[in-house]
Amino acid sequence: GVPAGVYNVVHGFGGDSAGAFLTEHPDVDAYTFTGETGTGETIMRAAAKGVRQVSLELGGKNAGIVFADCDLDKAIEGTLRSAFANCGQVCLGTERVYVERSIFDEFVARLKAGAEALVIGPPDDASSNFGPLVSLKHREKVLSYYQQAVDDGATVVTGGGVPEMPAHLAGGAWVQPTIWTGLADNSVVVTEEIFGPCCHIRPFDREEEAIELANSLPYGLASAIWTENASRAHRVAGQIEAGIVWVNSWFLRDLRTAFGGAKQSGIGREGGVHSLEFYTELKNICVKL
């Protein structure tokens, strides 16, 4: 077992609660945090007092890139998972999807069919595979983006609201899985992390254009590339500004490998030797014999 006091859980929410106390306490030597970029910036400012270490895994607005030469069945299945797993409440989820124009219409139609086939219900119902959001407050935030998408001129391919639920479930934080097309690249729905079950799909014509679109935001947590061309996969993956890039997969991870974000999606890496290095101090001891 682990000796008493090595691992402690302190609960609390809000700026005046446990988080602020711990980040400002002088006896804390290092911080590792997973959450919003704004909160990470606050922790960095607190850690600067005393020059303490930080490891941050922060927000993202992850992009999927789907080339015409992909295995379309796998690309649809993977994008469905990456957009709607855990009701979209996954930091690694895909909220932007860039699809080569020649397969754009088919991709949108098939992703729509997949989203509409999801069964909404509580997680203890074995027949359901799409649960609620974490709270009614978070639902208000997600629904505000749903409305913003309409205000910005989006085509709502599917979803965009609250599903009808049985009376005994009506009080839950339910939302529909939602797909949009037609938004401008600078719409807040395209540029800000929503953390809900939604994605915007946009066509592209050239490989370079897809890379530019994927890299256009200040975030760089994760990306997924769908292509059967191995040379293209390596070429594009090497140019994507993200801490992890999946090829023909999503959420595939070995805990021995590095995990973390680029740009405003984080600082440092977790996993394997990277975690050991963060929690220990490298020391050089020289002895003259």
CSV table of C-alpha atoms in Angstrom, one decimal:
chain,number,residue,atom,x,y,z
A,1,GLY,CA,0.0,0.0,0.0
A,2,VAL,CA,0.8,3.7,0.0
A,3,PRO,CA,1.9,5.3,3.3
A,4,ALA,CA,-0.6,7.6,4.9
A,5,GLY,CA,-0.3,11.2,3.7
A,6,VAL,CA,1.3,10.4,0.4
A,7,TYR,CA,-2.0,10.7,-1.6
A,8,ASN,CA,-4.6,13.1,-0.4
A,9,VAL,CA,-7.9,14.2,-1.9
A,10,VAL,CA,-9.1,17.7,-1.1
A,11,HIS,CA,-12.5,18.7,-2.5
A,12,GLY,CA,-13.6,22.2,-3.4
A,13,PHE,CA,-14.9,24.4,-6.2
A,14,GLY,CA,-14.5,28.1,-7.0
A,15,GLY,CA,-11.8,30.7,-6.6
A,16,ASP,CA,-12.2,30.9,-2.8
A,17,SER,CA,-12.0,27.2,-2.2
A,18,ALA,CA,-9.4,24.5,-2.2
A,19,GLY,CA,-7.8,25.3,-5.5
A,20,ALA,CA,-6.8,28.8,-4.8
A,21,PHE,CA,-5.4,27.8,-1.3
A,22,LEU,CA,-3.3,25.0,-2.7
A,23,THR,CA,-1.9,26.9,-5.7
A,24,GLU,CA,-0.8,29.8,-3.5
A,25,HIS,CA,0.5,27.8,-0.6
A,26,PRO,CA,4.4,28.1,-0.3
A,27,ASP,CA,4.9,24.5,0.7
A,28,VAL,CA,3.6,23.1,-2.6
A,29,ASP,CA,6.5,22.4,-4.9
A,30,ALA,CA,4.8,21.5,-8.2
A,31,TYR,CA,1.5,21.5,-9.8
A,32,THR,CA,-0.1,19.3,-12.4
A,33,PHE,CA,-3.5,20.3,-13.7
A,34,THR,CA,-6.0,19.3,-16.3
A,35,GLY,CA,-8.7,21.8,-17.2
A,36,GLU,CA,-9.4,25.0,-19.0
A,37,THR,CA,-6.7,27.2,-20.4
A,38,GLY,CA,-7.8,30.2,-18.4
A,39,THR,CA,-7.5,28.2,-15.1
A,40,GLY,CA,-4.0,27.0,-16.3
A,41,GLU,CA,-2.9,30.6,-16.7
A,42,THR,CA,-4.1,31.4,-13.2
A,43,ILE,CA,-2.1,28.4,-11.8
A,44,MET,CA,1.0,29.5,-13.8
A,45,ARG,CA,0.8,33.0,-12.2
A,46,ALA,CA,0.6,31.5,-8.7
A,47,ALA,CA,3.4,29.0,-9.4
A,48,ALA,CA,5.7,31.9,-10.5
A,49,LYS,CA,5.9,33.0,-6.9
A,50,GLY,CA,8.6,30.7,-5.7
A,51,VAL,CA,9.5,29.5,-9.3
A,52,ARG,CA,7.6,26.2,-8.9
A,53,GLN,CA,7.1,23.6,-11.6
A,54,VAL,CA,3.9,23.2,-13.6
A,55,SER,CA,2.6,20.5,-15.9
A,56,LEU,CA,-0.6,21.6,-17.6
A,57,GLU,CA,-3.0,19.7,-19.9
A,58,LEU,CA,-5.5,22.4,-21.0
A,59,GLY,CA,-8.2,23.1,-23.5
A,60,GLY,CA,-8.4,22.2,-27.1
A,61,LYS,CA,-10.5,22.6,-30.3
A,62,ASN,CA,-9.3,19.5,-31.9
A,63,ALA,CA,-9.5,18.9,-35.7
A,64,GLY,CA,-10.1,15.8,-37.7
A,65,ILE,CA,-8.9,15.7,-41.3
A,66,VAL,CA,-10.6,13.2,-43.6
A,67,PHE,CA,-9.0,12.6,-47.0
A,68,ALA,CA,-10.9,11.1,-50.0
A,69,ASP,CA,-8.6,8.1,-50.0
A,70,CYS,CA,-9.6,7.1,-46.5
A,71,ASP,CA,-11.4,4.0,-45.4
A,72,LEU,CA,-14.7,5.8,-45.1
A,73,ASP,CA,-16.3,3.3,-42.8
A,74,LYS,CA,-13.5,3.7,-40.3
A,75,ALA,CA,-13.5,7.4,-40.6
A,76,ILE,CA,-17.2,7.7,-39.9
A,77,GLU,CA,-17.0,5.4,-36.9
A,78,GLY,CA,-13.9,7.1,-35.5
A,79,THR,CA,-15.4,10.6,-36.0
A,80,LEU,CA,-18.7,9.6,-34.3
A,81,ARG,CA,-16.7,8.4,-31.3
A,82,SER,CA,-14.5,11.4,-31.2
A,83,ALA,CA,-17.3,13.9,-31.4
A,84,PHE,CA,-20.0,12.2,-29.2
A,85,ALA,CA,-18.3,9.9,-26.7
A,86,ASN,CA,-19.1,10.8,-23.1
A,87,CYS,CA,-21.6,13.3,-24.6
A,88,GLY,CA,-18.7,15.3,-26.0
A,89,GLN,CA,-17.1,15.9,-22.7
A,90,VAL,CA,-13.7,14.6,-23.6
A,91,CYS,CA,-10.7,17.0,-23.9
A,92,LEU,CA,-9.4,15.0,-26.8
A,93,GLY,CA,-12.8,15.1,-28.7
A,94,THR,CA,-13.2,16.4,-32.2
A,95,GLU,CA,-15.2,19.5,-32.6
A,96,ARG,CA,-13.8,20.5,-36.1
A,97,VAL,CA,-13.9,18.1,-39.0
A,98,TYR,CA,-12.3,19.0,-42.4
A,99,VAL,CA,-13.3,16.7,-45.2
A,100,GLU,CA,-11.9,16.6,-48.7
A,101,ARG,CA,-14.6,18.1,-51.0
A,102,SER,CA,-15.1,15.0,-53.3
A,103,ILE,CA,-16.5,13.0,-50.4
A,104,PHE,CA,-17.9,15.8,-48.3
A,105,ASP,CA,-21.6,15.3,-49.0
A,106,GLU,CA,-21.4,11.5,-48.5
A,107,PHE,CA,-19.4,12.0,-45.3
A,108,VAL,CA,-21.9,14.5,-43.9
A,109,ALA,CA,-24.9,12.3,-44.7
A,110,ARG,CA,-23.3,9.2,-43.1
A,111,LEU,CA,-22.2,11.0,-40.0
A,112,LYS,CA,-25.7,12.4,-39.7
A,113,ALA,CA,-27.2,8.9,-39.9
A,114,GLY,CA,-24.7,7.7,-37.3
A,115,ALA,CA,-25.5,10.6,-34.9
A,116,GLU,CA,-29.2,10.0,-35.2
A,117,ALA,CA,-28.8,6.3,-34.5
A,118,LEU,CA,-27.3,7.1,-31.1
A,119,VAL,CA,-29.7,6.0,-28.3
A,120,ILE,CA,-30.0,8.7,-25.6
A,121,GLY,CA,-30.5,7.5,-22.1
A,122,PRO,CA,-28.9,7.0,-18.6
A,123,PRO,CA,-25.6,5.1,-18.4
A,124,ASP,CA,-27.2,2.4,-16.3
A,125,ASP,CA,-29.5,1.6,-19.3
A,126,ALA,CA,-27.7,-1.1,-21.3
A,127,SER,CA,-29.7,-0.1,-24.4
A,128,SER,CA,-28.4,3.5,-24.4
A,129,ASN,CA,-25.0,4.7,-25.7
A,130,PHE,CA,-25.4,8.5,-25.3
A,131,GLY,CA,-25.7,10.0,-21.8
A,132,PRO,CA,-26.3,13.5,-20.4
A,133,LEU,CA,-24.0,16.4,-19.8
A,134,VAL,CA,-22.4,16.8,-16.3
A,135,SER,CA,-24.8,19.5,-15.1
A,136,LEU,CA,-27.7,21.7,-16.1
A,137,LYS,CA,-25.3,24.7,-15.8
A,138,HIS,CA,-23.0,23.2,-18.4
A,139,ARG,CA,-26.1,22.4,-20.6
A,140,GLU,CA,-26.9,26.1,-20.6
A,141,LYS,CA,-23.4,26.8,-21.9
A,142,VAL,CA,-23.6,24.2,-24.6
A,143,LEU,CA,-27.1,25.3,-25.7
A,144,SER,CA,-25.8,28.9,-25.9
A,145,TYR,CA,-23.3,27.7,-28.5
A,146,TYR,CA,-26.1,25.8,-30.3
A,147,GLN,CA,-28.0,29.0,-30.6
A,148,GLN,CA,-24.9,31.0,-31.6
A,149,ALA,CA,-24.3,28.5,-34.5
A,150,VAL,CA,-27.8,29.3,-35.8
A,151,ASP,CA,-27.3,33.0,-35.3
A,152,ASP,CA,-24.0,32.7,-37.3
A,153,GLY,CA,-25.8,31.1,-40.2
A,154,ALA,CA,-25.0,27.4,-39.7
A,155,THR,CA,-26.8,24.7,-41.5
A,156,VAL,CA,-28.0,22.4,-38.7
A,157,VAL,CA,-27.5,18.9,-40.2
A,158,THR,CA,-28.9,17.2,-37.1
A,159,GLY,CA,-29.7,18.0,-33.5
A,160,GLY,CA,-29.3,21.5,-32.1
A,161,GLY,CA,-31.6,21.3,-29.1
A,162,VAL,CA,-32.9,19.3,-26.2
A,163,PRO,CA,-34.4,15.8,-26.8
A,164,GLU,CA,-37.8,14.7,-25.5
A,165,MET,CA,-37.2,12.4,-22.6
A,166,PRO,CA,-39.6,10.3,-20.4
A,167,ALA,CA,-41.0,12.1,-17.4
A,168,HIS,CA,-38.7,10.4,-14.9
A,169,LEU,CA,-35.7,11.6,-16.9
A,170,ALA,CA,-36.9,15.1,-18.0
A,171,GLY,CA,-34.9,16.9,-15.3
A,172,GLY,CA,-31.5,15.6,-16.6
A,173,ALA,CA,-29.0,17.6,-18.5
A,174,TRP,CA,-29.8,16.2,-21.9
A,175,VAL,CA,-28.8,17.6,-25.3
A,176,GLN,CA,-29.0,16.3,-28.8
A,177,PRO,CA,-25.8,15.2,-30.7
A,178,THR,CA,-25.4,18.0,-33.1
A,179,ILE,CA,-23.7,18.5,-36.5
A,180,TRP,CA,-23.3,21.8,-38.4
A,181,THR,CA,-22.0,22.9,-41.7
A,182,GLY,CA,-21.7,26.3,-43.3
A,183,LEU,CA,-20.0,28.3,-40.6
A,184,ALA,CA,-17.3,30.9,-41.2
A,185,ASP,CA,-13.8,29.9,-39.9
A,186,ASN,CA,-13.9,32.8,-37.4
A,187,SER,CA,-17.3,31.9,-35.8
A,188,VAL,CA,-16.9,31.4,-32.1
A,189,VAL,CA,-18.6,28.0,-32.6
A,190,VAL,CA,-15.6,27.0,-34.7
A,191,THR,CA,-12.9,28.7,-32.6
A,192,GLU,CA,-13.9,28.1,-29.0
A,193,GLU,CA,-14.0,24.8,-27.1
A,194,ILE,CA,-17.6,23.9,-26.4
A,195,PHE,CA,-17.1,20.6,-24.5
A,196,GLY,CA,-20.3,19.2,-25.8
A,197,PRO,CA,-21.6,16.6,-28.3
A,198,CYS,CA,-21.2,18.7,-31.5
A,199,CYS,CA,-18.9,19.2,-34.5
A,200,HIS,CA,-18.7,21.5,-37.5
A,201,ILE,CA,-17.8,19.9,-40.8
A,202,ARG,CA,-16.1,22.0,-43.5
A,203,PRO,CA,-14.8,20.9,-47.0
A,204,PHE,CA,-11.3,21.5,-48.2
A,205,ASP,CA,-9.6,21.1,-51.6
A,206,ARG,CA,-5.9,20.8,-50.9
A,207,GLU,CA,-3.7,19.0,-48.4
A,208,GLU,CA,-2.0,22.3,-47.5
A,209,GLU,CA,-5.3,23.9,-46.9
A,210,ALA,CA,-6.4,21.2,-44.4
A,211,ILE,CA,-3.1,21.6,-42.5
A,212,GLU,CA,-3.5,25.4,-42.4
A,213,LEU,CA,-7.1,25.1,-41.1
A,214,ALA,CA,-6.2,22.5,-38.5
A,215,ASN,CA,-3.4,24.8,-37.2
A,216,SER,CA,-5.3,28.0,-37.4
A,217,LEU,CA,-6.3,28.2,-33.7
A,218,PRO,CA,-4.1,28.9,-30.6
A,219,TYR,CA,-4.9,25.4,-29.3
A,220,GLY,CA,-2.9,22.2,-30.1
A,221,LEU,CA,-4.0,19.3,-28.0
A,222,ALA,CA,-4.9,16.5,-30.5
A,223,SER,CA,-5.8,15.7,-34.1
A,224,ALA,CA,-6.9,12.8,-36.1
A,225,ILE,CA,-6.0,12.1,-39.8
A,226,TRP,CA,-7.9,9.6,-41.9
A,227,THR,CA,-6.1,8.4,-45.1
A,228,GLU,CA,-4.9,5.1,-46.6
A,229,ASN,CA,-1.8,6.8,-48.0
A,230,ALA,CA,1.0,6.2,-45.5
A,231,SER,CA,3.3,8.9,-46.9
A,232,ARG,CA,0.6,11.5,-46.7
A,233,ALA,CA,-0.2,10.4,-43.1
A,234,HIS,CA,3.3,10.9,-42.0
A,235,ARG,CA,3.7,14.1,-43.9
A,236,VAL,CA,0.6,15.7,-42.6
A,237,ALA,CA,1.1,14.4,-39.0
A,238,GLY,CA,4.5,16.0,-39.0
A,239,GLN,CA,3.0,19.4,-39.8
A,240,ILE,CA,0.1,19.4,-37.4
A,241,GLU,CA,0.7,21.5,-34.3
A,242,ALA,CA,-0.7,19.2,-31.7
A,243,GLY,CA,0.7,17.1,-28.8
A,244,ILE,CA,-0.8,13.9,-30.2
A,245,VAL,CA,-1.9,13.0,-33.7
A,246,TRP,CA,-3.8,9.8,-34.5
A,247,VAL,CA,-3.8,8.2,-37.9
A,248,ASN,CA,-6.9,6.2,-38.8
A,249,SER,CA,-7.8,6.0,-35.1
A,250,TRP,CA,-8.9,8.0,-32.1
A,251,PHE,CA,-8.2,7.8,-28.4
A,252,LEU,CA,-5.5,5.1,-29.0
A,253,ARG,CA,-2.9,5.5,-26.3
A,254,ASP,CA,-0.1,3.7,-24.6
A,255,LEU,CA,0.5,5.0,-21.0
A,256,ARG,CA,4.2,4.7,-21.5
A,257,THR,CA,4.2,7.4,-24.3
A,258,ALA,CA,4.1,11.1,-24.0
A,259,PHE,CA,0.8,12.9,-23.6
A,260,GLY,CA,0.2,16.6,-23.5
A,261,GLY,CA,-0.7,19.7,-25.6
A,262,ALA,CA,1.1,22.2,-27.8
A,263,LYS,CA,0.5,26.0,-27.9
A,264,GLN,CA,-2.2,27.0,-25.5
A,265,SER,CA,-3.2,23.4,-24.9
A,266,GLY,CA,-0.6,22.8,-22.3
A,267,ILE,CA,3.0,22.7,-21.0
A,268,GLY,CA,4.9,19.5,-20.2
A,269,ARG,CA,4.1,15.9,-20.9
A,270,GLU,CA,2.6,13.1,-18.9
A,271,GLY,CA,3.1,9.3,-19.2
A,272,GLY,CA,6.0,6.9,-18.8
A,273,VAL,CA,9.3,8.5,-18.0
A,274,HIS,CA,7.9,12.0,-18.5
A,275,SER,CA,5.8,11.6,-15.3
A,276,LEU,CA,8.7,10.3,-13.4
A,277,GLU,CA,10.8,13.2,-14.4
A,278,PHE,CA,8.2,15.7,-13.4
A,279,TYR,CA,7.7,14.3,-9.9
A,280,THR,CA,11.4,13.9,-9.2
A,281,GLU,CA,14.4,16.2,-9.2
A,282,LEU,CA,17.4,15.4,-11.5
A,283,LYS,CA,20.6,15.8,-9.5
A,284,ASN,CA,24.2,15.7,-10.5
A,285,ILE,CA,26.5,14.4,-7.7
A,286,CYS,CA,30.2,14.7,-8.5
A,287,VAL,CA,32.8,12.8,-6.3
A,288,LYS,CA,36.5,13.2,-6.8
A,289,LEU,CA,38.3,9.9,-6.1
